[in-house]
Amino acid sequence: MTGTKEPSFRESVDLMFNRAASLMDLPPGLEEKIRVCNATYTVRFGVRLRGDIHTFTGYRSVHSEHMEPVKGGIRYAMAVNQDEVEALAALMTYKCALVETPFGGSKGGLRIDPRKYEEHELEQITRRFAYELAKRDLINPSQNVPAPDMGTGEREMAWMADQYARMNTTDINSRACVTGKPLNAGGIAGRVEATGRGIQYALREFFRNPEDIKAAGLSGTLDGKRVVVQGLGNVGYHAAKFLSEEDGSRIVGVIEWDGALYNPDGIDVESVRQWIVKHGGVKDYPDATHTAEGSSVLEADCDILVPAALEGVINLSNADRIKAPLIIEAANGPVTAGADEILRKKGTVIIPDMYANAGGVTVSYFEWVKNLSHIRFGRMQRRQEESRHELIISELERLDRYLGDAWSMSPDFKSKYLKGAGELELVRSGLDDTMRIAYQAMREVWHSRSDVDDLRTAAYIVAIDRVSKSYRAKGL
Ligand code: NAD
């Protein structure tokens, strides 16, 4: 792509789609059918607040119904618009196909600045929005299942689920109408951390493949790698926390809405998070240098760049100054199509959004299954597993006594081995498995085809191929 005009987010997604589709042998017409967004519903509704009627605009876009329900988050932000929800809905289609969650793609958004409203006002607005969507089956356990996204979380999902249940009093599966709910309202252990956890698992899988590490001009493991994170919200915070606390990575930069923090010796993620909770931003945080022009830190010298906030932040205006050899797209669409081309030519390796942030939808899938089965994962097996392990431990203890000083069990082996897997362990195991398998599917295309030189195109090829097979199985 040449010139300086940046395409819109949806055009950017379409350009990336077209690039991959041009390398595939799709039946005539099917390419367009997969690319286009099936439908976008726009709703304007009024809510009486503080004595006045306030009118809000919301969207729910359904990109592809090759599998149902369709799935995708609901975002609360002032920048929400039709182009954005359609781009995000399309990404959901490809993401679900790539990580093999049995859903079509959807996305929603409400144009609102949630920080301007009290909790009870947000509840009123959310319930009214949910009502508008649910009465058109745009929230429905078998047709359309929203989840959290920017500006929404467990609290909003609980309100939506409750609103749906009030409108569908005899639907035994009503809890499966949205995911990302709190545990006490039908949620699943590990959903809040899921997208950030998925970023960690994706990077671990990347670093298991020497050829891929070399392609990025890196070496070694995640240990000691210098990381810059943009957005310390749900996704960015968990990713940064796990990478620094469990993999030895050093978080050298944190970019937030009110500027960026930089410290080459490393930043304590938990303490910055607490600072943000207390002060609303990162400004004046004591143990790092603050830069008011936050986005300049995207260009800092580091090993791994994790954009985890907004779309389009790496674009034609800054792409050639990005130094990180490895970018993992925790946010949706942080790199525009034009920037993608510049970075690809520079040899930057990009782990694409549709794979990188799929941890959220993966664990949402587990939550949906849990809701439909009406039982917590692990409830039947855990103690049975533990009692079988007891048998082995008692035999080992007998051996230990028999062999005397010649052999003994490692000190923490017994407690570790005896502990049966609870829901959280099972969710993490399922997520890890999903992220590994999807990465392998992508890299297989990346390395086996001479006409594919990046992970994003490979990811699109895998996803489009699966969606097309699904359409063809339906007779299209
Ligand atoms: P969030 O609202 O929890 O966090 C967003 C963070 O970005 C906040 O800390 C906010 O202050 C910060 N931010 C806002 N404007 C900024 C700016 N100009 N510069 C830097 N930081 C800024 O949202 P989230 O759920 O973490 O989502 C972040 C991204 O991840 C979005 O692109 C979303 O679509 C994507 N995503 C989220 C999930 C999920 O499960 N939550 C799943 C998949 C993808």
Short mmCIF file of C-alpha atoms and ligand atoms in Angstrom, two decimals:
data_model
loop_
_atom_site.label_atom_id
_atom_site.label_comp_id
_atom_site.label_asym_id
_atom_site.label_seq_id
_atom_site.Cartn_x
_atom_site.Cartn_y
_atom_site.Cartn_z
CA MET A 1 0.00 0.00 0.00
CA THR A 2 1.32 3.43 -0.86
CA GLY A 3 0.23 6.98 -0.12
CA THR A 4 -0.46 8.48 3.26
CA LYS A 5 -4.20 7.96 3.61
CA GLU A 6 -5.05 5.56 6.37
CA PRO A 7 -7.96 3.18 5.70
CA SER A 8 -10.75 2.88 8.28
CA PHE A 9 -10.57 0.00 10.77
CA ARG A 10 -13.04 -2.09 8.75
CA GLU A 11 -11.21 -1.35 5.49
CA SER A 12 -7.99 -2.33 7.22
CA VAL A 13 -9.46 -5.71 8.24
CA ASP A 14 -10.81 -6.19 4.70
CA LEU A 15 -7.41 -5.38 3.18
CA MET A 16 -5.77 -8.01 5.38
CA PHE A 17 -8.54 -10.48 4.49
CA ASN A 18 -8.11 -9.78 0.76
CA ARG A 19 -4.38 -10.33 0.97
CA ALA A 20 -4.92 -13.81 2.39
CA ALA A 21 -7.92 -14.64 0.19
CA SER A 22 -5.90 -13.81 -2.94
CA LEU A 23 -3.55 -16.66 -2.01
CA MET A 24 -6.41 -19.14 -1.65
CA ASP A 25 -8.50 -21.03 -4.13
CA LEU A 26 -12.01 -20.14 -2.98
CA PRO A 27 -15.08 -20.82 -5.13
CA PRO A 28 -16.28 -17.69 -6.97
CA GLY A 29 -18.47 -15.51 -4.78
CA LEU A 30 -17.66 -17.27 -1.53
CA GLU A 31 -14.80 -14.88 -0.79
CA GLU A 32 -17.18 -11.93 -0.81
CA LYS A 33 -19.81 -13.80 1.20
CA ILE A 34 -17.27 -14.49 3.94
CA ARG A 35 -15.86 -10.95 3.95
CA VAL A 36 -19.08 -8.94 4.17
CA CYS A 37 -20.87 -8.24 7.41
CA ASN A 38 -24.31 -9.91 7.49
CA ALA A 39 -26.16 -7.26 9.47
CA THR A 40 -25.66 -4.34 11.85
CA TYR A 41 -28.43 -3.21 14.13
CA THR A 42 -28.34 0.37 15.38
CA VAL A 43 -30.47 1.37 18.33
CA ARG A 44 -31.14 4.76 19.87
CA PHE A 45 -32.83 4.72 23.23
CA GLY A 46 -33.58 7.18 25.98
CA VAL A 47 -32.94 6.84 29.69
CA ARG A 48 -34.16 9.33 32.30
CA LEU A 49 -31.17 10.37 34.42
CA ARG A 50 -30.73 13.30 36.79
CA GLY A 51 -34.14 14.66 35.76
CA ASP A 52 -33.40 14.67 32.00
CA ILE A 53 -33.84 12.21 29.17
CA HIS A 54 -30.46 11.14 27.76
CA THR A 55 -30.35 9.48 24.35
CA PHE A 56 -27.75 6.76 23.72
CA THR A 57 -26.65 5.07 20.49
CA GLY A 58 -25.71 1.40 20.47
CA TYR A 59 -24.81 -1.22 17.88
CA ARG A 60 -24.77 -4.98 17.55
CA SER A 61 -23.19 -6.27 14.41
CA VAL A 62 -23.40 -9.87 13.18
CA HIS A 63 -20.63 -10.63 10.75
CA SER A 64 -21.11 -14.32 10.03
CA GLU A 65 -23.66 -16.91 11.08
CA HIS A 66 -21.91 -19.93 9.59
CA MET A 67 -22.06 -21.17 13.19
CA GLU A 68 -24.49 -20.10 15.89
CA PRO A 69 -24.59 -18.61 18.39
CA VAL A 70 -22.53 -15.72 17.17
CA LYS A 71 -20.14 -14.29 19.73
CA GLY A 72 -18.34 -11.06 20.52
CA GLY A 73 -17.88 -8.44 23.20
CA ILE A 74 -19.77 -5.26 23.93
CA ARG A 75 -17.64 -2.13 24.17
CA TYR A 76 -18.45 1.09 26.04
CA ALA A 77 -16.52 4.02 24.60
CA MET A 78 -17.14 7.39 22.97
CA ALA A 79 -15.36 6.29 19.79
CA VAL A 80 -17.80 3.42 19.14
CA ASN A 81 -19.26 3.58 15.62
CA GLN A 82 -20.63 1.28 12.95
CA ASP A 83 -17.34 0.91 11.08
CA GLU A 84 -15.60 -0.14 14.31
CA VAL A 85 -18.17 -2.73 15.43
CA GLU A 86 -18.25 -4.22 11.94
CA ALA A 87 -14.46 -4.54 11.88
CA LEU A 88 -14.48 -6.10 15.34
CA ALA A 89 -17.32 -8.48 14.40
CA ALA A 90 -15.35 -9.65 11.35
CA LEU A 91 -12.28 -10.25 13.52
CA MET A 92 -14.47 -12.35 15.84
CA THR A 93 -15.49 -14.61 12.95
CA TYR A 94 -11.87 -15.29 12.03
CA LYS A 95 -10.76 -15.55 15.66
CA CYS A 96 -13.39 -18.14 16.56
CA ALA A 97 -12.49 -20.18 13.48
CA LEU A 98 -8.77 -20.01 14.28
CA VAL A 99 -9.11 -21.20 17.88
CA GLU A 100 -11.94 -23.64 17.06
CA THR A 101 -14.67 -22.19 19.24
CA PRO A 102 -17.99 -23.13 17.60
CA PHE A 103 -19.28 -19.60 17.05
CA GLY A 104 -19.92 -17.07 14.31
CA GLY A 105 -18.63 -13.52 14.73
CA SER A 106 -20.43 -10.57 16.30
CA LYS A 107 -19.62 -7.40 18.23
CA GLY A 108 -21.48 -4.63 19.98
CA GLY A 109 -20.87 -1.20 21.29
CA LEU A 110 -22.48 1.66 23.13
CA ARG A 111 -21.35 5.23 22.54
CA ILE A 112 -20.82 6.34 26.12
CA ASP A 113 -18.07 7.51 28.42
CA PRO A 114 -18.70 5.16 31.38
CA ARG A 115 -16.55 7.32 33.69
CA LYS A 116 -19.20 10.06 33.54
CA TYR A 117 -21.94 7.98 35.18
CA GLU A 118 -22.68 6.66 38.64
CA GLU A 119 -22.98 2.91 39.08
CA HIS A 120 -26.77 2.93 39.39
CA GLU A 121 -27.01 5.08 36.23
CA LEU A 122 -24.79 2.68 34.32
CA GLU A 123 -27.00 -0.17 35.48
CA GLN A 124 -30.10 1.59 34.16
CA ILE A 125 -28.42 2.30 30.81
CA THR A 126 -27.02 -1.23 30.49
CA ARG A 127 -30.33 -2.89 31.33
CA ARG A 128 -32.13 -0.74 28.78
CA PHE A 129 -29.51 -1.52 26.10
CA ALA A 130 -29.73 -5.24 26.95
CA TYR A 131 -33.52 -5.07 26.69
CA GLU A 132 -33.29 -3.54 23.21
CA LEU A 133 -30.87 -6.26 22.08
CA ALA A 134 -32.60 -9.19 23.78
CA LYS A 135 -36.00 -8.45 22.30
CA ARG A 136 -34.42 -8.84 18.85
CA ASP A 137 -32.54 -12.03 19.81
CA LEU A 138 -29.26 -10.10 19.68
CA ILE A 139 -28.73 -11.43 23.18
CA ASN A 140 -29.74 -15.07 23.30
CA PRO A 141 -27.99 -18.27 24.50
CA SER A 142 -28.49 -20.05 21.18
CA GLN A 143 -28.18 -17.09 18.81
CA ASN A 144 -26.01 -14.27 20.09
CA VAL A 145 -23.82 -14.31 23.19
CA PRO A 146 -22.03 -11.06 24.15
CA ALA A 147 -19.00 -10.76 26.44
CA PRO A 148 -16.97 -7.92 28.01
CA ASP A 149 -14.73 -5.63 25.98
CA MET A 150 -13.26 -2.17 26.52
CA GLY A 151 -15.19 -0.29 29.18
CA THR A 152 -17.28 -3.28 30.29
CA GLY A 153 -16.60 -6.15 32.67
CA GLU A 154 -18.22 -8.68 34.98
CA ARG A 155 -20.61 -6.14 36.45
CA GLU A 156 -22.17 -5.16 33.11
CA MET A 157 -22.38 -8.82 32.04
CA ALA A 158 -24.25 -9.69 35.26
CA TRP A 159 -26.77 -6.89 34.60
CA MET A 160 -27.28 -8.07 31.02
CA ALA A 161 -27.72 -11.71 32.06
CA ASP A 162 -30.23 -10.71 34.71
CA GLN A 163 -32.13 -8.52 32.25
CA TYR A 164 -32.33 -11.40 29.77
CA ALA A 165 -33.50 -13.78 32.53
CA ARG A 166 -36.26 -11.34 33.56
CA MET A 167 -37.48 -11.25 29.97
CA ASN A 168 -37.24 -15.05 29.51
CA THR A 169 -38.39 -16.49 32.79
CA THR A 170 -38.79 -20.08 31.52
CA ASP A 171 -35.47 -20.31 29.65
CA ILE A 172 -33.49 -22.83 31.69
CA ASN A 173 -30.33 -21.83 29.80
CA SER A 174 -30.70 -18.12 30.34
CA ARG A 175 -27.32 -17.80 32.07
CA ALA A 176 -25.62 -18.81 28.81
CA CYS A 177 -26.90 -15.59 27.17
CA VAL A 178 -23.69 -13.69 27.97
CA THR A 179 -20.22 -14.70 29.15
CA GLY A 180 -17.71 -12.95 31.38
CA LYS A 181 -20.16 -12.95 34.28
CA PRO A 182 -19.01 -12.98 37.91
CA LEU A 183 -18.58 -16.44 39.45
CA ASN A 184 -21.64 -16.03 41.66
CA ALA A 185 -23.81 -15.21 38.64
CA GLY A 186 -22.83 -18.18 36.47
CA GLY A 187 -19.32 -17.14 35.50
CA ILE A 188 -16.27 -19.37 35.28
CA ALA A 189 -12.99 -19.30 37.19
CA GLY A 190 -10.24 -17.72 35.10
CA ARG A 191 -12.41 -15.63 32.73
CA VAL A 192 -11.25 -12.24 34.01
CA GLU A 193 -7.58 -13.11 33.48
CA ALA A 194 -8.23 -15.14 30.31
CA THR A 195 -7.20 -12.73 27.56
CA GLY A 196 -4.01 -11.67 29.37
CA ARG A 197 -3.29 -15.30 30.24
CA GLY A 198 -3.75 -16.14 26.55
CA ILE A 199 -1.13 -13.51 25.64
CA GLN A 200 1.30 -15.24 28.02
CA TYR A 201 0.53 -18.69 26.58
CA ALA A 202 0.86 -17.35 23.02
CA LEU A 203 4.30 -15.90 23.80
CA ARG A 204 5.40 -19.08 25.55
CA GLU A 205 4.42 -21.06 22.46
CA PHE A 206 6.25 -18.59 20.21
CA PHE A 207 9.39 -19.02 22.32
CA ARG A 208 9.15 -22.82 22.02
CA ASN A 209 9.95 -22.50 18.30
CA PRO A 210 13.60 -21.60 17.64
CA GLU A 211 12.94 -20.84 13.97
CA ASP A 212 10.30 -18.25 14.92
CA ILE A 213 12.47 -16.64 17.61
CA LYS A 214 15.20 -16.32 15.00
CA ALA A 215 12.78 -14.78 12.48
CA ALA A 216 12.21 -11.97 14.97
CA GLY A 217 15.97 -11.57 15.49
CA LEU A 218 15.63 -12.61 19.13
CA SER A 219 17.16 -15.42 21.13
CA GLY A 220 16.58 -17.29 24.38
CA THR A 221 13.33 -17.33 26.29
CA LEU A 222 10.88 -14.85 27.78
CA ASP A 223 13.19 -14.51 30.76
CA GLY A 224 14.75 -11.05 30.81
CA LYS A 225 12.93 -9.80 27.72
CA ARG A 226 12.14 -6.07 27.80
CA VAL A 227 8.42 -5.48 27.34
CA VAL A 228 6.40 -2.30 26.65
CA VAL A 229 2.65 -2.54 27.31
CA GLN A 230 0.07 -0.04 26.09
CA GLY A 231 -3.09 -0.05 28.23
CA LEU A 232 -3.04 -1.48 31.74
CA GLY A 233 -6.70 -2.48 31.65
CA ASN A 234 -8.03 -6.01 31.86
CA VAL A 235 -5.91 -7.45 29.05
CA GLY A 236 -2.73 -5.41 29.44
CA TYR A 237 -2.59 -5.70 33.21
CA HIS A 238 -2.95 -9.48 33.28
CA ALA A 239 -0.52 -10.00 30.41
CA ALA A 240 2.11 -7.75 32.02
CA LYS A 241 1.58 -9.26 35.46
CA PHE A 242 1.94 -12.87 34.32
CA LEU A 243 4.90 -12.16 32.02
CA SER A 244 6.80 -10.34 34.77
CA GLU A 245 5.85 -12.53 37.74
CA GLU A 246 5.94 -15.97 36.09
CA ASP A 247 8.24 -15.72 33.06
CA GLY A 248 10.89 -13.29 34.23
CA SER A 249 10.16 -10.63 31.59
CA ARG A 250 10.95 -7.02 32.47
CA ILE A 251 8.16 -4.48 31.93
CA VAL A 252 10.12 -1.37 30.93
CA GLY A 253 7.24 0.75 29.64
CA VAL A 254 3.56 1.23 30.48
CA ILE A 255 1.48 3.52 28.27
CA GLU A 256 -1.87 4.79 29.54
CA TRP A 257 -4.39 7.44 28.45
CA ASP A 258 -2.59 10.15 30.48
CA GLY A 259 0.96 9.46 29.36
CA ALA A 260 3.57 6.75 29.69
CA LEU A 261 5.93 5.39 32.33
CA TYR A 262 9.40 4.23 31.44
CA ASN A 263 12.03 2.57 33.56
CA PRO A 264 14.79 0.46 31.95
CA ASP A 265 15.22 -1.46 35.23
CA GLY A 266 11.63 -2.63 35.20
CA ILE A 267 8.27 -1.42 36.47
CA ASP A 268 6.26 -3.16 39.20
CA VAL A 269 2.98 -3.91 37.41
CA GLU A 270 0.91 -4.49 40.52
CA SER A 271 1.98 -1.22 42.10
CA VAL A 272 1.20 0.78 38.91
CA ARG A 273 -2.18 -0.89 38.73
CA GLN A 274 -2.93 0.11 42.33
CA TRP A 275 -1.77 3.64 41.51
CA ILE A 276 -4.20 3.79 38.55
CA VAL A 277 -7.07 2.48 40.68
CA LYS A 278 -6.37 5.18 43.27
CA HIS A 279 -5.43 8.16 41.06
CA GLY A 280 -7.19 7.37 37.77
CA GLY A 281 -4.01 7.40 35.66
CA VAL A 282 -0.25 6.89 35.70
CA LYS A 283 0.80 10.53 36.10
CA ASP A 284 2.98 11.20 39.17
CA TYR A 285 3.71 7.49 39.71
CA PRO A 286 6.99 7.69 41.62
CA ASP A 287 9.20 4.82 40.38
CA ALA A 288 9.46 5.59 36.67
CA THR A 289 9.88 8.50 34.27
CA HIS A 290 6.60 9.97 33.08
CA THR A 291 6.17 11.18 29.48
CA ALA A 292 3.04 13.16 28.68
CA GLU A 293 3.13 12.12 25.01
CA GLY A 294 2.43 8.45 25.83
CA SER A 295 2.43 7.06 22.31
CA SER A 296 6.11 8.02 21.88
CA VAL A 297 6.95 5.09 24.18
CA LEU A 298 5.56 2.72 21.53
CA GLU A 299 8.80 3.59 19.74
CA ALA A 300 11.03 2.75 22.73
CA ASP A 301 13.85 0.25 22.50
CA CYS A 302 12.40 -3.07 23.72
CA ASP A 303 12.12 -6.75 22.74
CA ILE A 304 8.35 -7.19 22.84
CA LEU A 305 5.66 -4.55 22.27
CA VAL A 306 2.20 -5.36 23.62
CA PRO A 307 -0.43 -2.88 22.41
CA ALA A 308 -3.41 -3.70 24.67
CA ALA A 309 -5.62 -0.62 24.43
CA LEU A 310 -6.92 0.89 21.21
CA GLU A 311 -7.02 0.16 17.51
CA GLY A 312 -4.88 1.96 14.95
CA VAL A 313 -2.14 3.07 17.36
CA ILE A 314 0.62 1.75 15.11
CA ASN A 315 -0.06 3.41 11.79
CA LEU A 316 1.56 5.12 8.81
CA SER A 317 2.75 7.97 11.01
CA ASN A 318 4.90 5.90 13.38
CA ALA A 319 5.38 2.41 11.92
CA ASP A 320 8.87 3.01 10.59
CA ARG A 321 10.04 4.21 14.02
CA ILE A 322 8.82 1.12 15.92
CA LYS A 323 11.93 -0.64 17.22
CA ALA A 324 10.42 -3.74 18.82
CA PRO A 325 11.29 -6.81 16.73
CA LEU A 326 8.25 -8.66 18.08
CA ILE A 327 4.75 -7.20 18.45
CA ILE A 328 1.92 -9.16 20.02
CA GLU A 329 -1.46 -7.59 19.29
CA ALA A 330 -3.32 -7.88 22.58
CA ALA A 331 -5.83 -5.24 21.47
CA ASN A 332 -7.95 -5.69 18.37
CA GLY A 333 -6.56 -3.93 15.32
CA PRO A 334 -3.70 -1.95 16.92
CA VAL A 335 -1.68 -2.12 13.68
CA THR A 336 -3.29 -0.63 10.57
CA ALA A 337 -2.99 -2.36 7.19
CA GLY A 338 -0.49 0.27 6.01
CA ALA A 339 1.66 -0.07 9.12
CA ASP A 340 1.50 -3.83 8.80
CA GLU A 341 3.11 -3.60 5.39
CA ILE A 342 5.88 -1.29 6.60
CA LEU A 343 6.63 -3.54 9.58
CA ARG A 344 6.57 -6.70 7.50
CA LYS A 345 9.16 -5.20 5.15
CA LYS A 346 11.32 -4.29 8.15
CA GLY A 347 11.17 -7.92 9.32
CA THR A 348 9.15 -7.21 12.47
CA VAL A 349 7.27 -10.31 13.56
CA ILE A 350 3.64 -9.61 14.48
CA ILE A 351 1.60 -12.13 16.43
CA PRO A 352 -1.83 -11.09 15.12
CA ASP A 353 -4.82 -10.03 17.21
CA MET A 354 -7.14 -12.74 15.96
CA TYR A 355 -4.84 -15.28 17.58
CA ALA A 356 -3.14 -13.32 20.35
CA ASN A 357 -6.23 -12.11 22.20
CA ALA A 358 -8.35 -15.21 21.59
CA GLY A 359 -7.95 -16.29 25.23
CA GLY A 360 -11.06 -14.30 26.12
CA VAL A 361 -13.38 -16.00 23.67
CA THR A 362 -11.83 -19.38 24.44
CA VAL A 363 -12.66 -19.15 28.13
CA SER A 364 -16.02 -17.59 27.25
CA TYR A 365 -16.66 -20.78 25.29
CA PHE A 366 -15.88 -22.81 28.42
CA GLU A 367 -18.24 -20.60 30.42
CA TRP A 368 -21.03 -21.04 27.87
CA VAL A 369 -20.56 -24.83 27.97
CA LYS A 370 -20.58 -24.71 31.79
CA ASN A 371 -23.84 -22.75 31.76
CA LEU A 372 -25.48 -25.17 29.33
CA SER A 373 -24.32 -28.20 31.30
CA HIS A 374 -25.31 -26.60 34.62
CA ILE A 375 -22.30 -28.04 36.40
CA ARG A 376 -18.90 -26.69 37.39
CA PHE A 377 -15.91 -28.20 35.58
CA GLY A 378 -14.12 -30.77 37.72
CA ARG A 379 -16.98 -31.33 40.14
CA MET A 380 -17.37 -35.01 39.26
CA GLN A 381 -13.72 -36.02 38.76
CA ARG A 382 -11.62 -34.06 41.23
CA ARG A 383 -11.89 -36.20 44.38
CA GLN A 384 -11.85 -39.41 42.39
CA GLU A 385 -8.62 -38.28 40.76
CA GLU A 386 -7.20 -37.42 44.16
CA SER A 387 -8.08 -40.82 45.63
CA ARG A 388 -6.35 -42.61 42.75
CA HIS A 389 -3.28 -40.45 43.35
CA GLU A 390 -3.47 -41.43 47.05
CA LEU A 391 -2.96 -45.05 46.00
CA ILE A 392 0.26 -44.21 44.19
CA ILE A 393 1.50 -42.02 47.04
CA SER A 394 0.94 -44.76 49.61
CA GLU A 395 2.87 -47.22 47.44
CA LEU A 396 5.70 -44.68 47.05
CA GLU A 397 5.73 -44.14 50.81
CA ARG A 398 6.06 -47.89 51.29
CA LEU A 399 9.01 -47.88 48.87
CA ASP A 400 10.49 -44.89 50.68
CA ARG A 401 10.41 -46.79 53.99
CA TYR A 402 11.82 -49.89 52.37
CA LEU A 403 14.75 -48.10 50.65
CA GLY A 404 15.66 -46.06 53.73
CA ASP A 405 18.32 -43.40 52.99
CA ALA A 406 18.88 -44.64 49.43
CA TRP A 407 15.80 -42.81 48.04
CA SER A 408 13.04 -40.49 49.16
CA MET A 409 10.26 -38.50 47.55
CA SER A 410 11.00 -34.86 46.66
CA PRO A 411 9.65 -32.63 49.46
CA ASP A 412 6.70 -31.05 47.64
CA PHE A 413 5.92 -33.95 45.31
CA LYS A 414 3.24 -35.40 47.58
CA SER A 415 1.20 -32.21 48.03
CA LYS A 416 1.48 -31.25 44.36
CA TYR A 417 0.59 -34.70 43.06
CA LEU A 418 -2.31 -35.17 45.45
CA LYS A 419 -4.07 -31.98 44.41
CA GLY A 420 -6.81 -32.78 41.88
CA ALA A 421 -7.59 -30.18 39.24
CA GLY A 422 -10.30 -27.66 40.13
CA GLU A 423 -12.12 -25.45 37.66
CA LEU A 424 -9.33 -22.87 37.41
CA GLU A 425 -6.67 -25.48 36.63
CA LEU A 426 -8.92 -27.07 34.01
CA VAL A 427 -9.72 -23.73 32.40
CA ARG A 428 -6.03 -22.81 32.22
CA SER A 429 -5.20 -26.22 30.79
CA GLY A 430 -7.91 -25.89 28.13
CA LEU A 431 -6.71 -22.39 27.27
CA ASP A 432 -3.07 -23.42 27.06
CA ASP A 433 -3.99 -26.33 24.78
CA THR A 434 -6.07 -24.05 22.55
CA MET A 435 -3.33 -21.43 22.23
CA ARG A 436 -0.68 -24.04 21.41
CA ILE A 437 -2.75 -25.82 18.78
CA ALA A 438 -3.88 -22.61 17.07
CA TYR A 439 -0.29 -21.33 16.99
CA GLN A 440 0.88 -24.54 15.36
CA ALA A 441 -1.88 -24.30 12.72
CA MET A 442 -0.76 -20.73 11.90
CA ARG A 443 2.97 -21.40 11.84
CA GLU A 444 2.53 -24.48 9.68
CA VAL A 445 1.09 -22.21 6.93
CA TRP A 446 3.70 -19.51 7.63
CA HIS A 447 6.63 -21.87 7.15
CA SER A 448 5.27 -24.29 4.58
CA ARG A 449 4.15 -21.80 1.94
CA SER A 450 6.64 -19.68 0.03
CA ASP A 451 3.95 -17.06 -0.73
CA VAL A 452 3.18 -16.47 2.98
CA ASP A 453 5.73 -14.45 4.89
CA ASP A 454 3.86 -13.45 8.03
CA LEU A 455 1.75 -14.90 10.82
CA ARG A 456 -1.23 -12.64 10.12
CA THR A 457 -1.71 -13.84 6.55
CA ALA A 458 -1.23 -17.40 7.80
CA ALA A 459 -3.87 -16.87 10.49
CA TYR A 460 -6.34 -15.49 7.96
CA ILE A 461 -5.71 -18.42 5.62
CA VAL A 462 -6.41 -20.96 8.37
CA ALA A 463 -9.53 -19.09 9.50
CA ILE A 464 -10.97 -18.39 6.05
CA ASP A 465 -10.41 -22.00 5.04
CA ARG A 466 -12.39 -23.22 8.06
CA VAL A 467 -15.22 -20.72 7.55
CA SER A 468 -15.45 -21.59 3.85
CA LYS A 469 -15.64 -25.32 4.64
CA SER A 470 -18.42 -24.60 7.09
CA TYR A 471 -20.38 -22.59 4.48
CA ARG A 472 -19.86 -25.29 1.88
CA ALA A 473 -21.08 -27.96 4.28
CA LYS A 474 -24.28 -25.91 4.50
CA GLY A 475 -24.63 -26.13 0.72
CA LEU A 476 -23.48 -22.62 -0.14
P1 NAD B 1 -10.14 -2.09 29.42
O1 NAD B 1 -11.17 -1.04 29.29
O2 NAD B 1 -10.13 -2.99 30.59
O3 NAD B 1 -8.68 -1.46 29.32
C1 NAD B 1 -8.27 -0.55 28.36
C2 NAD B 1 -7.10 0.24 28.96
O4 NAD B 1 -6.57 1.11 27.96
C3 NAD B 1 -7.51 1.11 30.15
O5 NAD B 1 -6.58 0.95 31.20
C4 NAD B 1 -7.48 2.52 29.56
O6 NAD B 1 -7.20 3.52 30.52
C5 NAD B 1 -6.36 2.39 28.55
N1 NAD B 1 -6.39 3.44 27.54
C6 NAD B 1 -7.45 4.14 27.08
N2 NAD B 1 -7.06 5.06 26.19
C7 NAD B 1 -5.73 4.93 26.07
C8 NAD B 1 -4.74 5.59 25.29
N3 NAD B 1 -5.06 6.59 24.47
N4 NAD B 1 -3.45 5.19 25.41
C9 NAD B 1 -3.13 4.18 26.25
N5 NAD B 1 -4.01 3.52 27.01
C10 NAD B 1 -5.30 3.88 26.92
O7 NAD B 1 -10.24 -2.92 28.04
P2 NAD B 1 -9.73 -4.38 27.75
O8 NAD B 1 -10.88 -5.31 27.99
O9 NAD B 1 -8.42 -4.63 28.41
O10 NAD B 1 -9.55 -4.32 26.17
C11 NAD B 1 -8.37 -3.78 25.56
C12 NAD B 1 -8.27 -4.30 24.14
O11 NAD B 1 -8.27 -5.73 24.16
C13 NAD B 1 -9.41 -3.90 23.21
O12 NAD B 1 -8.91 -3.73 21.90
C14 NAD B 1 -10.32 -5.10 23.25
O13 NAD B 1 -11.13 -5.21 22.09
C15 NAD B 1 -9.30 -6.21 23.31
N6 NAD B 1 -9.82 -7.48 23.83
C16 NAD B 1 -10.36 -7.57 25.08
C17 NAD B 1 -10.81 -8.80 25.54
C18 NAD B 1 -11.34 -8.99 26.94
O14 NAD B 1 -11.57 -10.15 27.31
N7 NAD B 1 -11.52 -7.96 27.73
C19 NAD B 1 -10.76 -9.93 24.70
C20 NAD B 1 -10.20 -9.80 23.44
C21 NAD B 1 -9.73 -8.57 23.01
#
